[in-house]
Amino acid sequence: KEGVTWTFVSSGSFGVRYAPAGSIFDVAGSSAFPESKYTKRLVAFLASKVSEAFLGLINPTLNYQVGNISALPVDKDLLERIGNENCSALIDISKKDWDSYEESWDFKKHPLLSMNGEKGCSIENLYQRLEQEWETVIRKTNELEVENNFEFIKEYGLQNDFSPNIKEEDITLRCNPVH
C-alpha cells in the first residue's frame, strides 16, 4: 500500500516522505497507511510548520515514534478540506529531484546530460541553464510549501502565532545549493 514514512531519529527537522505502493519500511523509518485519498494530504500536514510545532510540544526529543505521530491533532475532516494538488506537485518535484541522483533506483542520467544544447553550446552554458531550472524548482517548491503552511495555519486558527513562510535553506531538495 502507499503510505507515509518518517525518520525515527533526526537531529534536524522532522523528515516525512510519501511512500508509493511496494515500498518497504522498518523501525528506522516507521510508516502510516491512511486511506489512499488522504495519504498525500497527510504528508503535507506532517511537513507543515503546524505539525513541526505540535511535534515539538508532544515530543521534544530526537526520536519520532508511531505514538507521537498518532497523537497529532489531525483527522479526516481536516484533510478533506486541504487540496491535494499542492501535495501531489510537491511529491512529484521531490521524486524528480531524487531521481536525478544515482542513489535512486529510478535514476536514468544526470540532469546536465538531459539538457538540450544547440550546436557549439558549452558545458558552462548548459550548467547555467540547469542552475536556472533548479532555481525555478526551488521557487515553485517554496511557493507550494508556503501555501500548504498557510492552509494548515488557517485551519488551526494560528495566524497570530505562525508565519507560513519558509527559508530557502529549509527546502530539502538536493538541487538546492543552500540546503
mmCIF file of C-alpha atoms in Angstrom:
data_model
loop_
_atom_site.group_PDB
_atom_site.id
_atom_site.type_symbol
_atom_site.label_atom_id
_atom_site.label_comp_id
_atom_site.label_asym_id
_atom_site.label_seq_id
_atom_site.Cartn_x
_atom_site.Cartn_y
_atom_site.Cartn_z
ATOM 1 C CA LYS A 1 0.000 0.000 0.000
ATOM 2 C CA GLU A 2 1.035 3.557 -0.444
ATOM 3 C CA GLY A 3 1.842 5.257 2.811
ATOM 4 C CA VAL A 4 3.639 7.911 4.756
ATOM 5 C CA THR A 5 7.040 7.305 6.294
ATOM 6 C CA TRP A 6 9.203 9.373 8.599
ATOM 7 C CA THR A 7 12.661 9.228 10.054
ATOM 8 C CA PHE A 8 12.820 7.670 13.516
ATOM 9 C CA VAL A 9 15.791 9.761 14.673
ATOM 10 C CA SER A 10 16.528 13.288 13.480
ATOM 11 C CA SER A 11 18.859 15.931 14.837
ATOM 12 C CA GLY A 12 17.361 18.417 12.381
ATOM 13 C CA SER A 13 13.785 18.963 11.379
ATOM 14 C CA PHE A 14 11.209 16.192 11.206
ATOM 15 C CA GLY A 15 11.558 14.335 7.891
ATOM 16 C CA VAL A 16 8.491 12.876 6.198
ATOM 17 C CA ARG A 17 8.136 11.186 2.822
ATOM 18 C CA TYR A 18 5.475 9.752 0.588
ATOM 19 C CA ALA A 19 5.948 6.004 0.075
ATOM 20 C CA PRO A 20 4.368 4.614 -3.091
ATOM 21 C CA ALA A 21 2.827 1.145 -3.135
ATOM 22 C CA GLY A 22 5.536 -1.503 -2.995
ATOM 23 C CA SER A 23 7.828 0.450 -0.669
ATOM 24 C CA ILE A 24 9.348 -1.264 2.321
ATOM 25 C CA PHE A 25 9.958 0.132 5.785
ATOM 26 C CA ASP A 26 11.295 -0.825 9.185
ATOM 27 C CA VAL A 27 11.760 0.712 12.610
ATOM 28 C CA ALA A 28 14.261 3.307 11.300
ATOM 29 C CA GLY A 29 11.503 4.678 9.074
ATOM 30 C CA SER A 30 8.124 3.977 10.602
ATOM 31 C CA SER A 31 5.060 4.243 8.394
ATOM 32 C CA ALA A 32 1.368 5.018 8.450
ATOM 33 C CA PHE A 33 -1.164 3.778 5.922
ATOM 34 C CA PRO A 34 -4.183 6.095 5.780
ATOM 35 C CA GLU A 35 -6.956 5.750 3.223
ATOM 36 C CA SER A 36 -5.481 6.422 -0.202
ATOM 37 C CA LYS A 37 -7.235 9.760 -0.703
ATOM 38 C CA TYR A 38 -5.616 11.091 2.492
ATOM 39 C CA THR A 39 -2.061 9.804 2.049
ATOM 40 C CA LYS A 40 -0.535 12.765 0.203
ATOM 41 C CA ARG A 41 -2.508 15.233 2.306
ATOM 42 C CA LEU A 42 -1.128 13.620 5.460
ATOM 43 C CA VAL A 43 2.382 14.016 4.043
ATOM 44 C CA ALA A 44 1.638 17.724 3.524
ATOM 45 C CA PHE A 45 0.357 18.082 7.086
ATOM 46 C CA LEU A 46 3.355 16.288 8.579
ATOM 47 C CA ALA A 47 5.700 18.507 6.531
ATOM 48 C CA SER A 48 3.975 21.693 7.718
ATOM 49 C CA LYS A 49 5.088 24.218 10.315
ATOM 50 C CA VAL A 50 1.983 23.366 12.350
ATOM 51 C CA SER A 51 2.933 19.691 12.603
ATOM 52 C CA GLU A 52 6.519 20.613 13.461
ATOM 53 C CA ALA A 53 5.286 22.831 16.311
ATOM 54 C CA PHE A 54 2.909 20.151 17.622
ATOM 55 C CA LEU A 55 5.664 17.525 17.487
ATOM 56 C CA GLY A 56 7.947 19.838 19.438
ATOM 57 C CA LEU A 57 5.319 20.067 22.170
ATOM 58 C CA ILE A 58 4.427 16.375 22.197
ATOM 59 C CA ASN A 59 7.961 15.039 21.940
ATOM 60 C CA PRO A 60 10.945 17.359 22.419
ATOM 61 C CA THR A 61 13.432 14.507 21.796
ATOM 62 C CA LEU A 62 15.231 13.395 18.624
ATOM 63 C CA ASN A 63 13.070 10.259 18.233
ATOM 64 C CA TYR A 64 9.736 10.260 16.408
ATOM 65 C CA GLN A 65 7.743 7.154 17.233
ATOM 66 C CA VAL A 66 4.366 5.970 15.969
ATOM 67 C CA GLY A 67 2.682 7.134 19.171
ATOM 68 C CA ASN A 68 3.982 10.676 18.628
ATOM 69 C CA ILE A 69 2.521 10.809 15.135
ATOM 70 C CA SER A 70 -0.795 9.261 16.155
ATOM 71 C CA ALA A 71 -1.113 11.864 18.956
ATOM 72 C CA LEU A 72 -1.121 14.752 16.475
ATOM 73 C CA PRO A 73 -4.461 16.579 16.257
ATOM 74 C CA VAL A 74 -5.319 15.728 12.659
ATOM 75 C CA ASP A 75 -8.341 13.920 11.279
ATOM 76 C CA LYS A 76 -10.108 13.087 8.041
ATOM 77 C CA ASP A 77 -12.277 16.216 8.186
ATOM 78 C CA LEU A 78 -9.222 18.464 8.266
ATOM 79 C CA LEU A 79 -7.503 16.528 5.493
ATOM 80 C CA GLU A 80 -10.691 16.666 3.373
ATOM 81 C CA ARG A 81 -10.533 20.472 3.443
ATOM 82 C CA ILE A 82 -6.944 20.561 2.194
ATOM 83 C CA GLY A 83 -6.417 20.422 -1.551
ATOM 84 C CA ASN A 84 -4.489 17.502 -2.992
ATOM 85 C CA GLU A 85 -2.933 19.403 -5.923
ATOM 86 C CA ASN A 86 -0.126 21.065 -3.964
ATOM 87 C CA CYS A 87 0.610 17.835 -2.125
ATOM 88 C CA SER A 88 0.944 15.884 -5.364
ATOM 89 C CA ALA A 89 3.002 18.615 -7.035
ATOM 90 C CA LEU A 90 5.467 18.719 -4.131
ATOM 91 C CA ILE A 91 5.821 14.949 -4.118
ATOM 92 C CA ASP A 92 6.426 14.968 -7.891
ATOM 93 C CA ILE A 93 9.079 17.687 -7.537
ATOM 94 C CA SER A 94 10.799 15.771 -4.753
ATOM 95 C CA LYS A 95 10.760 12.495 -6.708
ATOM 96 C CA LYS A 96 12.168 14.125 -9.826
ATOM 97 C CA ASP A 97 14.917 15.713 -7.720
ATOM 98 C CA TRP A 98 15.737 12.384 -6.020
ATOM 99 C CA ASP A 99 15.721 10.520 -9.337
ATOM 100 C CA SER A 100 18.387 12.923 -10.620
ATOM 101 C CA TYR A 101 20.980 11.190 -8.448
ATOM 102 C CA GLU A 102 22.497 7.746 -8.700
ATOM 103 C CA GLU A 103 21.196 6.623 -5.292
ATOM 104 C CA SER A 104 17.685 6.434 -6.756
ATOM 105 C CA TRP A 105 16.537 3.146 -8.214
ATOM 106 C CA ASP A 106 14.823 5.207 -10.931
ATOM 107 C CA PHE A 107 17.975 7.148 -11.868
ATOM 108 C CA LYS A 108 18.456 7.367 -15.642
ATOM 109 C CA LYS A 109 21.045 10.102 -16.176
ATOM 110 C CA HIS A 110 22.298 13.282 -14.574
ATOM 111 C CA PRO A 111 20.121 16.307 -15.421
ATOM 112 C CA LEU A 112 23.071 18.059 -17.058
ATOM 113 C CA LEU A 113 23.170 15.278 -19.641
ATOM 114 C CA SER A 114 19.463 15.811 -20.297
ATOM 115 C CA MET A 115 19.952 19.457 -21.209
ATOM 116 C CA ASN A 116 19.406 20.077 -24.906
ATOM 117 C CA GLY A 117 22.133 22.344 -26.153
ATOM 118 C CA GLU A 118 22.479 23.929 -29.518
ATOM 119 C CA LYS A 119 25.470 23.034 -31.647
ATOM 120 C CA GLY A 120 28.528 24.603 -30.107
ATOM 121 C CA CYS A 121 26.830 25.194 -26.727
ATOM 122 C CA SER A 122 29.409 24.965 -23.959
ATOM 123 C CA ILE A 123 29.119 22.830 -20.837
ATOM 124 C CA GLU A 124 29.282 26.077 -18.873
ATOM 125 C CA ASN A 125 26.188 27.406 -20.676
ATOM 126 C CA LEU A 126 24.344 24.126 -20.173
ATOM 127 C CA TYR A 127 25.190 24.183 -16.469
ATOM 128 C CA GLN A 128 23.949 27.778 -16.173
ATOM 129 C CA ARG A 129 20.645 26.718 -17.749
ATOM 130 C CA LEU A 130 20.443 23.784 -15.342
ATOM 131 C CA GLU A 131 21.041 26.130 -12.394
ATOM 132 C CA GLN A 132 18.218 28.359 -13.684
ATOM 133 C CA GLU A 133 15.931 25.319 -13.826
ATOM 134 C CA TRP A 134 16.894 24.427 -10.256
ATOM 135 C CA GLU A 135 16.167 27.994 -9.108
ATOM 136 C CA THR A 136 12.727 27.758 -10.720
ATOM 137 C CA VAL A 137 12.061 24.437 -8.976
ATOM 138 C CA ILE A 138 13.179 25.852 -5.623
ATOM 139 C CA ARG A 139 10.934 28.919 -6.027
ATOM 140 C CA LYS A 140 7.969 26.722 -7.008
ATOM 141 C CA THR A 141 8.613 24.414 -4.049
ATOM 142 C CA ASN A 142 8.772 27.395 -1.713
ATOM 143 C CA GLU A 143 5.512 28.755 -3.113
ATOM 144 C CA LEU A 144 3.706 25.433 -2.677
ATOM 145 C CA GLU A 145 5.106 24.875 0.833
ATOM 146 C CA VAL A 146 4.031 28.376 1.894
ATOM 147 C CA GLU A 147 0.519 27.745 0.510
ATOM 148 C CA ASN A 148 0.295 24.467 2.459
ATOM 149 C CA ASN A 149 1.571 26.124 5.636
ATOM 150 C CA PHE A 150 -0.952 28.933 5.190
ATOM 151 C CA GLU A 151 -3.819 26.428 4.860
ATOM 152 C CA PHE A 152 -2.847 24.466 7.967
ATOM 153 C CA ILE A 153 -2.169 27.618 9.994
ATOM 154 C CA LYS A 154 -5.593 28.918 8.991
ATOM 155 C CA GLU A 155 -7.314 25.596 9.782
ATOM 156 C CA TYR A 156 -5.898 25.625 13.320
ATOM 157 C CA GLY A 157 -6.508 29.365 13.837
ATOM 158 C CA LEU A 158 -2.812 30.043 14.399
ATOM 159 C CA GLN A 159 -2.457 33.110 12.140
ATOM 160 C CA ASN A 160 -1.204 35.221 15.068
ATOM 161 C CA ASP A 161 1.317 32.588 16.104
ATOM 162 C CA PHE A 162 2.956 31.393 12.887
ATOM 163 C CA SER A 163 4.083 32.737 9.563
ATOM 164 C CA PRO A 164 3.614 30.382 6.618
ATOM 165 C CA ASN A 165 6.928 31.496 5.104
ATOM 166 C CA ILE A 166 9.918 29.207 4.964
ATOM 167 C CA LYS A 167 13.605 29.879 4.481
ATOM 168 C CA GLU A 168 15.229 28.776 1.260
ATOM 169 C CA GLU A 169 17.732 26.669 3.185
ATOM 170 C CA ASP A 170 14.828 24.674 4.648
ATOM 171 C CA ILE A 171 13.891 23.370 1.204
ATOM 172 C CA THR A 172 15.469 19.933 1.307
ATOM 173 C CA LEU A 173 15.805 19.284 -2.398
ATOM 174 C CA ARG A 174 19.243 18.077 -3.399
ATOM 175 C CA CYS A 175 19.319 20.621 -6.212
ATOM 176 C CA ASN A 176 19.142 23.379 -3.572
ATOM 177 C CA PRO A 177 22.719 24.636 -3.077
ATOM 178 C CA VAL A 178 21.917 26.367 0.241
ATOM 179 C CA HIS A 179 20.455 23.234 1.832
#
